[in-house]
Structure formats: structure tokens, C-alpha cells
mmCIF file of C-alpha atoms and ligand atoms in Angstrom:
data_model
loop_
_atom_site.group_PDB
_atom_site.id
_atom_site.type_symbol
_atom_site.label_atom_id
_atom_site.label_comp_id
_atom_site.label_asym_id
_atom_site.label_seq_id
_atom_site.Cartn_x
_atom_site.Cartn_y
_atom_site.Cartn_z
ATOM 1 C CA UNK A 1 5.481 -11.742 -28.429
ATOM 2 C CA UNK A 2 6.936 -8.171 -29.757
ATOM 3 C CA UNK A 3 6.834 -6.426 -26.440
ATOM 4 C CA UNK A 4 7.622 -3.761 -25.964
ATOM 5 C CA UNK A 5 6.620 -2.378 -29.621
ATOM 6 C CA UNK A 6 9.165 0.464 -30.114
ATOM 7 C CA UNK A 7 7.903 3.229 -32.868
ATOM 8 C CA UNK A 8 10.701 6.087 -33.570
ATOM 9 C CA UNK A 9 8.157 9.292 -34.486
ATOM 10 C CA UNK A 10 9.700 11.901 -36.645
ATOM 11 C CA UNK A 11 8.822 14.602 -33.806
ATOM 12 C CA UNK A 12 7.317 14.291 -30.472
ATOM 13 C CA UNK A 13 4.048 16.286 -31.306
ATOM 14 C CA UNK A 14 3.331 12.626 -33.758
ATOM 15 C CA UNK A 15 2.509 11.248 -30.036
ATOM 16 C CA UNK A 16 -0.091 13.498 -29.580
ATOM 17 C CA UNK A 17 -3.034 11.165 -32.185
ATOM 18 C CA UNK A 18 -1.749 8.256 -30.969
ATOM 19 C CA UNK A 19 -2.415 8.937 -27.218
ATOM 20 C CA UNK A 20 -5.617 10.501 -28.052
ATOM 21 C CA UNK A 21 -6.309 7.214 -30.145
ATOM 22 C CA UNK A 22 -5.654 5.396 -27.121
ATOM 23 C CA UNK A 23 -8.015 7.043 -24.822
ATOM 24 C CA UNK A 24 -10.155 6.888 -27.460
ATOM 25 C CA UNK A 25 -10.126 2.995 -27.580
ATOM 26 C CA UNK A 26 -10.344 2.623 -23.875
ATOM 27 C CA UNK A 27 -13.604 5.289 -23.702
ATOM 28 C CA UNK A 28 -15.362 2.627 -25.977
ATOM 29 C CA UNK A 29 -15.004 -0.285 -23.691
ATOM 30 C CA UNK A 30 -17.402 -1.610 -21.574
ATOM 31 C CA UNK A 31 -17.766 -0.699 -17.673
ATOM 32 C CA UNK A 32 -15.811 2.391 -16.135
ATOM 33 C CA UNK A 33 -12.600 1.846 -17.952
ATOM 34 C CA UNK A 34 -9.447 3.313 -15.727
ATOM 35 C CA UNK A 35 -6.765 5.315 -17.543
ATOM 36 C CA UNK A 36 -3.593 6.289 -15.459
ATOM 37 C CA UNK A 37 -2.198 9.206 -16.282
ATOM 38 C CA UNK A 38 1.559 10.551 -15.809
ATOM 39 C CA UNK A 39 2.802 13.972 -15.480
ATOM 40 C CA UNK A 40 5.680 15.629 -16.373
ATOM 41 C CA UNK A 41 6.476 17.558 -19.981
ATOM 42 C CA UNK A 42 6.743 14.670 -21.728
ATOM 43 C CA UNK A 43 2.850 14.400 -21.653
ATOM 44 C CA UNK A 44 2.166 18.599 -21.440
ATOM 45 C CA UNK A 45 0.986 18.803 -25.443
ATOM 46 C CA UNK A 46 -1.105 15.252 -24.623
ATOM 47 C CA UNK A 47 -3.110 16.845 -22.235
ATOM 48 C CA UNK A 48 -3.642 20.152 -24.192
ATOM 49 C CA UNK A 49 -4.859 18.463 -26.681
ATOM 50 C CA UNK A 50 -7.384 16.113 -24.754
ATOM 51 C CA UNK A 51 -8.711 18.838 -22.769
ATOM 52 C CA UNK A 52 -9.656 20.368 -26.258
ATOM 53 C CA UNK A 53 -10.923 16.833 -27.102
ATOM 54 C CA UNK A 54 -13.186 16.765 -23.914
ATOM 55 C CA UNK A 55 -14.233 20.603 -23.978
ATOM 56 C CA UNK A 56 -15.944 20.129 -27.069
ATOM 57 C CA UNK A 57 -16.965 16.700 -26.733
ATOM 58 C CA UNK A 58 -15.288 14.908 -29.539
ATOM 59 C CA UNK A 59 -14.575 12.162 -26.891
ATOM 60 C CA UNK A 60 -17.165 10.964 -24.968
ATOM 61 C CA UNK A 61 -15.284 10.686 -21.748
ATOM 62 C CA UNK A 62 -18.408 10.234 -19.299
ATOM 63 C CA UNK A 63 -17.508 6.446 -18.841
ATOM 64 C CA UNK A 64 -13.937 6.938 -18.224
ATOM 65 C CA UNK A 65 -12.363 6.547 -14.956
ATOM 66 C CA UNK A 66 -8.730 7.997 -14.327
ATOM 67 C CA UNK A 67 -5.953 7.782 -12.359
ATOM 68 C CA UNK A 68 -2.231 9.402 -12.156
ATOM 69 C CA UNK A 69 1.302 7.345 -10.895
ATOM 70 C CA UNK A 70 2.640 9.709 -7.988
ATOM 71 C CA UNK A 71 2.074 12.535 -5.571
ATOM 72 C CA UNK A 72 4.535 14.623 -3.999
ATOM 73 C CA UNK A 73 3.625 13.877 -0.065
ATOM 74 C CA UNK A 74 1.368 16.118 1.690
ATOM 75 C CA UNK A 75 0.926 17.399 -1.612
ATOM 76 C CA UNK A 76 -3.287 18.326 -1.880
ATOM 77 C CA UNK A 77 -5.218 18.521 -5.111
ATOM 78 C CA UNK A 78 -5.062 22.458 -4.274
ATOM 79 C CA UNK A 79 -1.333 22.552 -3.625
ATOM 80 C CA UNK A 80 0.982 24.032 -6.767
ATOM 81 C CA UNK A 81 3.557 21.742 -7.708
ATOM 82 C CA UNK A 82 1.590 18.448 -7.194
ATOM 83 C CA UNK A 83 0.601 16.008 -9.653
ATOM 84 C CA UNK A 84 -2.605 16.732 -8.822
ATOM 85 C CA UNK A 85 -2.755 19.976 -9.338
ATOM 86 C CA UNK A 86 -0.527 19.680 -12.513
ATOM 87 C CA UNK A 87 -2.959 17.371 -14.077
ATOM 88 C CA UNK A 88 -5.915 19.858 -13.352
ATOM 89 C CA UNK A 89 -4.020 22.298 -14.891
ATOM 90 C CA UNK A 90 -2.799 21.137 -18.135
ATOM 91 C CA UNK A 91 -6.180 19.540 -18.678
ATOM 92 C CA UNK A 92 -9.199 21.720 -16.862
ATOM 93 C CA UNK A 93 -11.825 19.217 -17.688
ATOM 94 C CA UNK A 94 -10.335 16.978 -15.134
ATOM 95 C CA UNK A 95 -11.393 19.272 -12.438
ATOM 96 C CA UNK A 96 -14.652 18.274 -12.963
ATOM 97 C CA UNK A 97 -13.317 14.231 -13.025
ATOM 98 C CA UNK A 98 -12.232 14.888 -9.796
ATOM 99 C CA UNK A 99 -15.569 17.090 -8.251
ATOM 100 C CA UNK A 100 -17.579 13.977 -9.070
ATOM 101 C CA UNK A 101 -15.441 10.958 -8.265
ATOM 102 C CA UNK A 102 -13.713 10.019 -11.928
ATOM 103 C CA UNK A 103 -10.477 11.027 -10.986
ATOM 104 C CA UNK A 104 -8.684 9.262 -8.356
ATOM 105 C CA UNK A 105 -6.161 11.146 -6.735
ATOM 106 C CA UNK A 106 -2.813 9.018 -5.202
ATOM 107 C CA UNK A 107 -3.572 9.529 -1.328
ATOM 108 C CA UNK A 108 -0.485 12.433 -0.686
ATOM 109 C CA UNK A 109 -0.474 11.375 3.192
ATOM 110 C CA UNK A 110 1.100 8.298 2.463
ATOM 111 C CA UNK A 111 -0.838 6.860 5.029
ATOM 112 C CA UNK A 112 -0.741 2.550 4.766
ATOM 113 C CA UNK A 113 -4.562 2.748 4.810
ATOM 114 C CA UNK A 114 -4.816 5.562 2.654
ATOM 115 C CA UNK A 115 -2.882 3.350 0.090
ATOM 116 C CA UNK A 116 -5.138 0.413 0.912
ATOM 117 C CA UNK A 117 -8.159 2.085 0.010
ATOM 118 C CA UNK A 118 -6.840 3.618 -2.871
ATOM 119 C CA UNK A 119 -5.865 0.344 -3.970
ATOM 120 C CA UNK A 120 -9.447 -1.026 -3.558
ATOM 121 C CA UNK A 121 -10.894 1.776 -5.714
ATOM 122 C CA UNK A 122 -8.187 0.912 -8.551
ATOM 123 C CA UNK A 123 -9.781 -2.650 -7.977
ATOM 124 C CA UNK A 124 -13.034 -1.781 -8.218
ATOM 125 C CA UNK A 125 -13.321 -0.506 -11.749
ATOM 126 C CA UNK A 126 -10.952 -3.615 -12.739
ATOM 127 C CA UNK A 127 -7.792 -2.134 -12.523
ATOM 128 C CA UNK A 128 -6.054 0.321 -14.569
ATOM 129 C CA UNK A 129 -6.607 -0.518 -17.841
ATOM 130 C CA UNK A 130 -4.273 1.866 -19.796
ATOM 131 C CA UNK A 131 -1.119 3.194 -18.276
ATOM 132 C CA UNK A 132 0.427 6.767 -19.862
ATOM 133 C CA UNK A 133 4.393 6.036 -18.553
ATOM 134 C CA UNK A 134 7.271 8.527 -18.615
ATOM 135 C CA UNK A 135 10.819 7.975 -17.938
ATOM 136 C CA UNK A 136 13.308 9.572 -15.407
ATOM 137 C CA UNK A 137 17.005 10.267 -17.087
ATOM 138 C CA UNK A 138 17.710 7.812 -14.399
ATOM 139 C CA UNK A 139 15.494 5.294 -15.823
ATOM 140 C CA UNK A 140 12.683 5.879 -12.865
ATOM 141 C CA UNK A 141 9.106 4.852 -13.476
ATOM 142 C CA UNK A 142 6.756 6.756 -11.431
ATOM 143 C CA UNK A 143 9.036 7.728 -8.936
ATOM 144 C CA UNK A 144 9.969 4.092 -8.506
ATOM 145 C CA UNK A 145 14.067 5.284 -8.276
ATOM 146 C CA UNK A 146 16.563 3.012 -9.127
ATOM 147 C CA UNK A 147 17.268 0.189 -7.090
ATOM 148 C CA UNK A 148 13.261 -0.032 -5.956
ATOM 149 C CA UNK A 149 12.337 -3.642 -6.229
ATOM 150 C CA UNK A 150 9.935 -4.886 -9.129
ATOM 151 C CA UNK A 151 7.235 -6.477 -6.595
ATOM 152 C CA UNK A 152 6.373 -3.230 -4.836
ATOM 153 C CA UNK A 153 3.212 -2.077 -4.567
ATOM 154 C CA UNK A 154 1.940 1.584 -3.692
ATOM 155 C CA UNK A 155 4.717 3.065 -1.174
ATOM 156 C CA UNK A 156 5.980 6.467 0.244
ATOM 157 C CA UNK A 157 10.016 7.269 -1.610
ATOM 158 C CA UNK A 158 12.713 9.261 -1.476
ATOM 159 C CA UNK A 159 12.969 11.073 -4.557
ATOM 160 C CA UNK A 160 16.584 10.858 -6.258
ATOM 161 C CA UNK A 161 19.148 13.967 -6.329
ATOM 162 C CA UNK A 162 18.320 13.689 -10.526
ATOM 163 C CA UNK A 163 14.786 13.689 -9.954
ATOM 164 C CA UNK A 164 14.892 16.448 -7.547
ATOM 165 C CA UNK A 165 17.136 18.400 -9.608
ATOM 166 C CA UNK A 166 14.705 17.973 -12.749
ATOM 167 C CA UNK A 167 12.019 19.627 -9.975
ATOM 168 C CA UNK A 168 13.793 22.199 -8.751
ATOM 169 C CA UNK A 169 13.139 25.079 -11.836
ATOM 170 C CA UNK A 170 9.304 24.210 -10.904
ATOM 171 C CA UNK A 171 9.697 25.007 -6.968
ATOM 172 C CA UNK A 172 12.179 27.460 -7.009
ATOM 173 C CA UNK A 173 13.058 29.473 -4.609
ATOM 174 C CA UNK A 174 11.753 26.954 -2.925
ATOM 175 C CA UNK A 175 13.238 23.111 -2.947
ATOM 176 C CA UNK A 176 11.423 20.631 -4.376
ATOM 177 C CA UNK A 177 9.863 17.778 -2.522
ATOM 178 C CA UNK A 178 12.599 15.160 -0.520
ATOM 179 C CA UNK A 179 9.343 12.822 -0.529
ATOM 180 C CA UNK A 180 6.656 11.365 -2.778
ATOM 181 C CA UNK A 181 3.566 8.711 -2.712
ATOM 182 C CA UNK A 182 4.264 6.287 -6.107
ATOM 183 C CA UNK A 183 2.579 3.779 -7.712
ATOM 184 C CA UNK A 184 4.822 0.963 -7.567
ATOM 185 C CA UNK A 185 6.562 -1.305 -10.163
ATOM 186 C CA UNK A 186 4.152 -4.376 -9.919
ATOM 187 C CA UNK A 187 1.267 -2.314 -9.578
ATOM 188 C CA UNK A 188 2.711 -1.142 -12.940
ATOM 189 C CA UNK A 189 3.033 -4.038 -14.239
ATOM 190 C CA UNK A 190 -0.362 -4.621 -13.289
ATOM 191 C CA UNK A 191 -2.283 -2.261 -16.206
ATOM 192 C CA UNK A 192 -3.169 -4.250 -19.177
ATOM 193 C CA UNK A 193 -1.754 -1.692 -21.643
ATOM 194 C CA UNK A 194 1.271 0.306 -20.913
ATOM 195 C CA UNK A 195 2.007 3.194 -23.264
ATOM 196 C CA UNK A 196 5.833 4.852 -22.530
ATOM 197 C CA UNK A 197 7.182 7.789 -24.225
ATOM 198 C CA UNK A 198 10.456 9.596 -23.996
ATOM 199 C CA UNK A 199 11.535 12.630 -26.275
ATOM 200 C CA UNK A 200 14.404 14.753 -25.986
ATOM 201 C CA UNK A 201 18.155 13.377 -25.925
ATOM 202 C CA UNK A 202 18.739 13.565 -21.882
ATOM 203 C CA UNK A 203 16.284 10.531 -22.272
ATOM 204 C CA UNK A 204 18.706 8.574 -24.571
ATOM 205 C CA UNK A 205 20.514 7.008 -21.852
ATOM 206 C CA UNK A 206 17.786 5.621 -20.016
ATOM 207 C CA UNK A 207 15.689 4.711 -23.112
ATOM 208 C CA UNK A 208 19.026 2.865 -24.168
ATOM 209 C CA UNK A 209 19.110 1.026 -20.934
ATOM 210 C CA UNK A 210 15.519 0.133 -21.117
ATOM 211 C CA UNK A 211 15.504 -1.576 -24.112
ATOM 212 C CA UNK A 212 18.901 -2.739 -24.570
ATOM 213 C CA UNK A 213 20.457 -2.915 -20.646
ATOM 214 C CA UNK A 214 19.617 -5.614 -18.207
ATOM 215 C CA UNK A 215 16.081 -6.542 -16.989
ATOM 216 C CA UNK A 216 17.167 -5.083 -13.294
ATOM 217 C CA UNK A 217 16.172 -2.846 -10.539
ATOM 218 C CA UNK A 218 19.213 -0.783 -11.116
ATOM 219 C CA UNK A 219 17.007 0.491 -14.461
ATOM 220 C CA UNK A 220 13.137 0.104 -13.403
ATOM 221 C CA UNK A 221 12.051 1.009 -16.660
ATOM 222 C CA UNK A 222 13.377 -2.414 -17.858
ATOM 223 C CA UNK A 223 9.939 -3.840 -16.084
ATOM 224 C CA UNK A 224 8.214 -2.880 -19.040
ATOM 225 C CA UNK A 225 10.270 -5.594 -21.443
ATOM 226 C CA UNK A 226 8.057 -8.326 -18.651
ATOM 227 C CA UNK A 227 5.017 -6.826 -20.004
ATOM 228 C CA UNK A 228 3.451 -8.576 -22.805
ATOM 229 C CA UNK A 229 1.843 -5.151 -23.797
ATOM 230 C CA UNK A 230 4.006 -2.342 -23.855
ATOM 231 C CA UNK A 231 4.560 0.389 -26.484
ATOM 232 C CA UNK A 232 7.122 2.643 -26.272
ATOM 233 C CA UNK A 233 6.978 6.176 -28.469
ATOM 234 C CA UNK A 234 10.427 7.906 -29.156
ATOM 235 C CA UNK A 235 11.764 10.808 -30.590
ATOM 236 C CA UNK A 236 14.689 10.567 -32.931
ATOM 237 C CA UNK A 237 16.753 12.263 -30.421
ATOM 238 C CA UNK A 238 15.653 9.517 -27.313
ATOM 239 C CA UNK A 239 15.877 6.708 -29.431
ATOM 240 C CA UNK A 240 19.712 7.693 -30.474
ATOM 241 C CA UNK A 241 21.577 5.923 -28.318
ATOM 242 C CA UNK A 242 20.110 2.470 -29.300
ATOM 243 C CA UNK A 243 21.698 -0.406 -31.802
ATOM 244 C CA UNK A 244 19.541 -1.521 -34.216
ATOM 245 C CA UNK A 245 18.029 -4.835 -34.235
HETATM 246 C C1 F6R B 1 5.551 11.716 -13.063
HETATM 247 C C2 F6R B 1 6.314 10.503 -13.263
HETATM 248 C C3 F6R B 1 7.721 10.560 -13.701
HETATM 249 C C4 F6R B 1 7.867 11.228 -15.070
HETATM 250 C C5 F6R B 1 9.332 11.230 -15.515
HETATM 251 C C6 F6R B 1 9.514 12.012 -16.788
HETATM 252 O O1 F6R B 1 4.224 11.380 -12.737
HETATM 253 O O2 F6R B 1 5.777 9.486 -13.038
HETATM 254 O O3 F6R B 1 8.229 9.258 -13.769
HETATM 255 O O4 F6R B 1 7.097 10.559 -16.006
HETATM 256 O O5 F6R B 1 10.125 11.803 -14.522
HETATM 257 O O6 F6R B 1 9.229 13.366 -16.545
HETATM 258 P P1 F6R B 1 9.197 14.405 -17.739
HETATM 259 O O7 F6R B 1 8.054 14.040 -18.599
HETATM 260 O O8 F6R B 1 8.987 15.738 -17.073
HETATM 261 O O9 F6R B 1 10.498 14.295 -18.446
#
């Protein structure tokens, strides 16, 4: 087993074909296949270019099912500065995902049997099939902080001073969220296919410890070296901090 695969692009917009390749893949599959989706800039140019994909029908998307990771809580589809929201933004078709039921939104009340039924809908189209990761500087996945244990499931979070410093340029004047609704790391662990990337050299660290550090909480990103398969997309300037092997 070679998992995680670990490819070193020459630039981060070389992600942007493979990611479409995956969804891609998955739209071809039987059933309603589920893709989870993560936010954030690593994945801005991503969903640019898949809304252009979906606008003019290139990809036949009207099997796919999709997902995200978190939700800032209280945070409504409507609300700027949610995931949510986000999403809907840096990829317009997904409006439309959501009006009809394809896009299943992480409940933002937090609410146990909020997370219960979302967790039954994951179920019922299989699971998610294809997971789109990012990674904190602090080696979070989803906004599983450090420290979170490896067998939790959905749960409400505190975010992490990093994390909420990383958020503040987007809710300024106001401060960002204390709170959030996240996918958790065995639910992660969960998709069949996890696909991580990390550009940009404040990722080195974490990327380092990922692939190099300690299978532990204290780096949740490490989960993905129990999944037999995980692919992880760098940047020369992420991937700088590692040894080769
Ligand atoms: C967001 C999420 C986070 C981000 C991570 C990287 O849904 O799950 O774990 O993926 O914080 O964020 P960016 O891409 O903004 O560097």
C-alpha cells in the first residue's frame, strides 16, 4: 500500500485537471455518487473552474450528490462568511444543487439530531465517496483542531486562535466565528477516496508533520497516512519542508 500518494505539482493551478478529473470519475459511477467538498483558498481556482465545467455542461453532474466538511454555527446557507454560502459563491451552479436537494448542507445549529439526520442522508447515498481535504497551518482537518480525537464523528468545536486568525481578514470589522459544526476525523476517514492539497509555504509545517511527524491527534492531518486511499497534491513551496524518501 502507497498511501498517501504524494505528487509535488510545479504550481498550484496543475491541481485544477486533476480535481476536475476526479469529479469527473465519480460523476460516471453508478447511483448518486457523494462528493464532499472543502472550502477555503486552497480550493477557490477548483471551483471556478467546475462551475465553468457545469455551466456549459462538459460534466454531466445531474447524478452527483455533494457535500462540504464544516459550518460556522448558526451560520445559514444565506449568511456571508459561511461555508455554505462560500461554496455557492465560488461555484453558482451549486445553488441550484442545493434548491433541489443535491447539496447537503452541514446542519449550522449544531443540534445532536440535526447531526443525526445529516448523518443518515450521508448514509443514504452510500457515504461520501470522494473527499476534497485542506489543511490548517496547524495541521486541522475540517475544523477537527489539534488534539480532537481520531474516532469523532460530526460535533460542534471551538475553532483555534490560528484558525480564527486565518478568518479574521474575511469578517473584519467583525470577529470571526468562536464556533463551528465539523465533520469529524472518522467520519473522514470514512470517504473511500480522500484527495488533500496544500500550496503556499505557511502550509510547509503542517504538510511536514503530516507526512513525516507522528500518526497523533496533536497533528489530525496524520489520519490520512490510516487511509489506504489518500492523495495528497503539493506545491513546491508546501512540500519544502519534507526529507526525501
Ligand atoms: C474548510 C476546512 C479547513 C480548510 C483549511 C485550509 O472547510 O475544512 O480545514 O480546508 O483551513 O484553508 P485554506 O484553503 O483557506 O488555506
Amino acid at each position: 500500500m502507497n498511501s498517501p500518494s504524494v505528487r509535488i505539482l510545479n504550481h498550484a493551478a496543475e491541481a485544477v485537471p486533476l480535481l476536475l478529473a476526479e469529479v469527473e470519475a465519480l460523476a460516471a459511477r453508478p447511483g448518486t455518487p457523494l462528493v464532499g467538498f472543502a472550502t477555503g483558498g486552497t480550493f477557490t481556482a477548483f471551483f471556478r473552474a467546475l462551475a465553468d465545467e457545469l455551466a456549459t455542461k462538459r460534466l454531466d453532474a445531474s447524478r452527483l450528490v455533494a457535500t462540504h466538511l464544516d459550518e460556522y454555527l448558526g451560520f445559514g446557507p444565506e449568511r456571508f462568511g459561511g461555508m455554505v454560502h462560500e461554496l455557492c459563491e465560488g461555484c453558482p451552479p451549486l445553488r441550484d444543487w442545493l434548491a433541489r436537494g443535491a447539496f447537503l448542507p452541514v446542519p449550522n445549529d449544531g443540534q445532536p439530531a440535526s447531526i443525526r439526520a445529516h448523518e443518515a442522508a450521508l448514509a443514504r447515498h452510500g457515504g461520501v465517496q470522494l473527499q476534497f481535504l485542506g489543511i490548517g497551518r496547524n495541521g486541522h482537518l475540517a475544523f477537527n483542531e489539534p488534539g480532537t480525537p481520531f474516532d469523532s464523528g460530526f460535533h460542534v468545536t471551538q475553532l483555534a486562535e490560528t484558525t480564527r486568525h486565518d478568518a479574521r481578514a474575511r469578517f473584519a470589522p467583525d470577529e470571526p466565528p468562536t464556533q463551528a459544526v465539523t465533520s469529524g476525523l472518522a467520519t473522514i476517514l470514512g470517504a473511500r477516496r480522500l484527495v488533500l492539497c496544500a500550496f503556499g509555504a505557511a502550509k510547509a509545517p503542517a504538510v511536514k508533520a503530516m507526512l513525516q511527524g507522528p500518526i497523533d491527534p496533536a497533528c489530525p492531518a496524520s489520519l490520512l497516512r490510516r487511509h489506504g486511499d489518500a492523495h495528497v497534491l503539493l506545491d513546491p513551496a508546501a512540500a519544502a519542508e519534507l526529507t526525501r524518501r
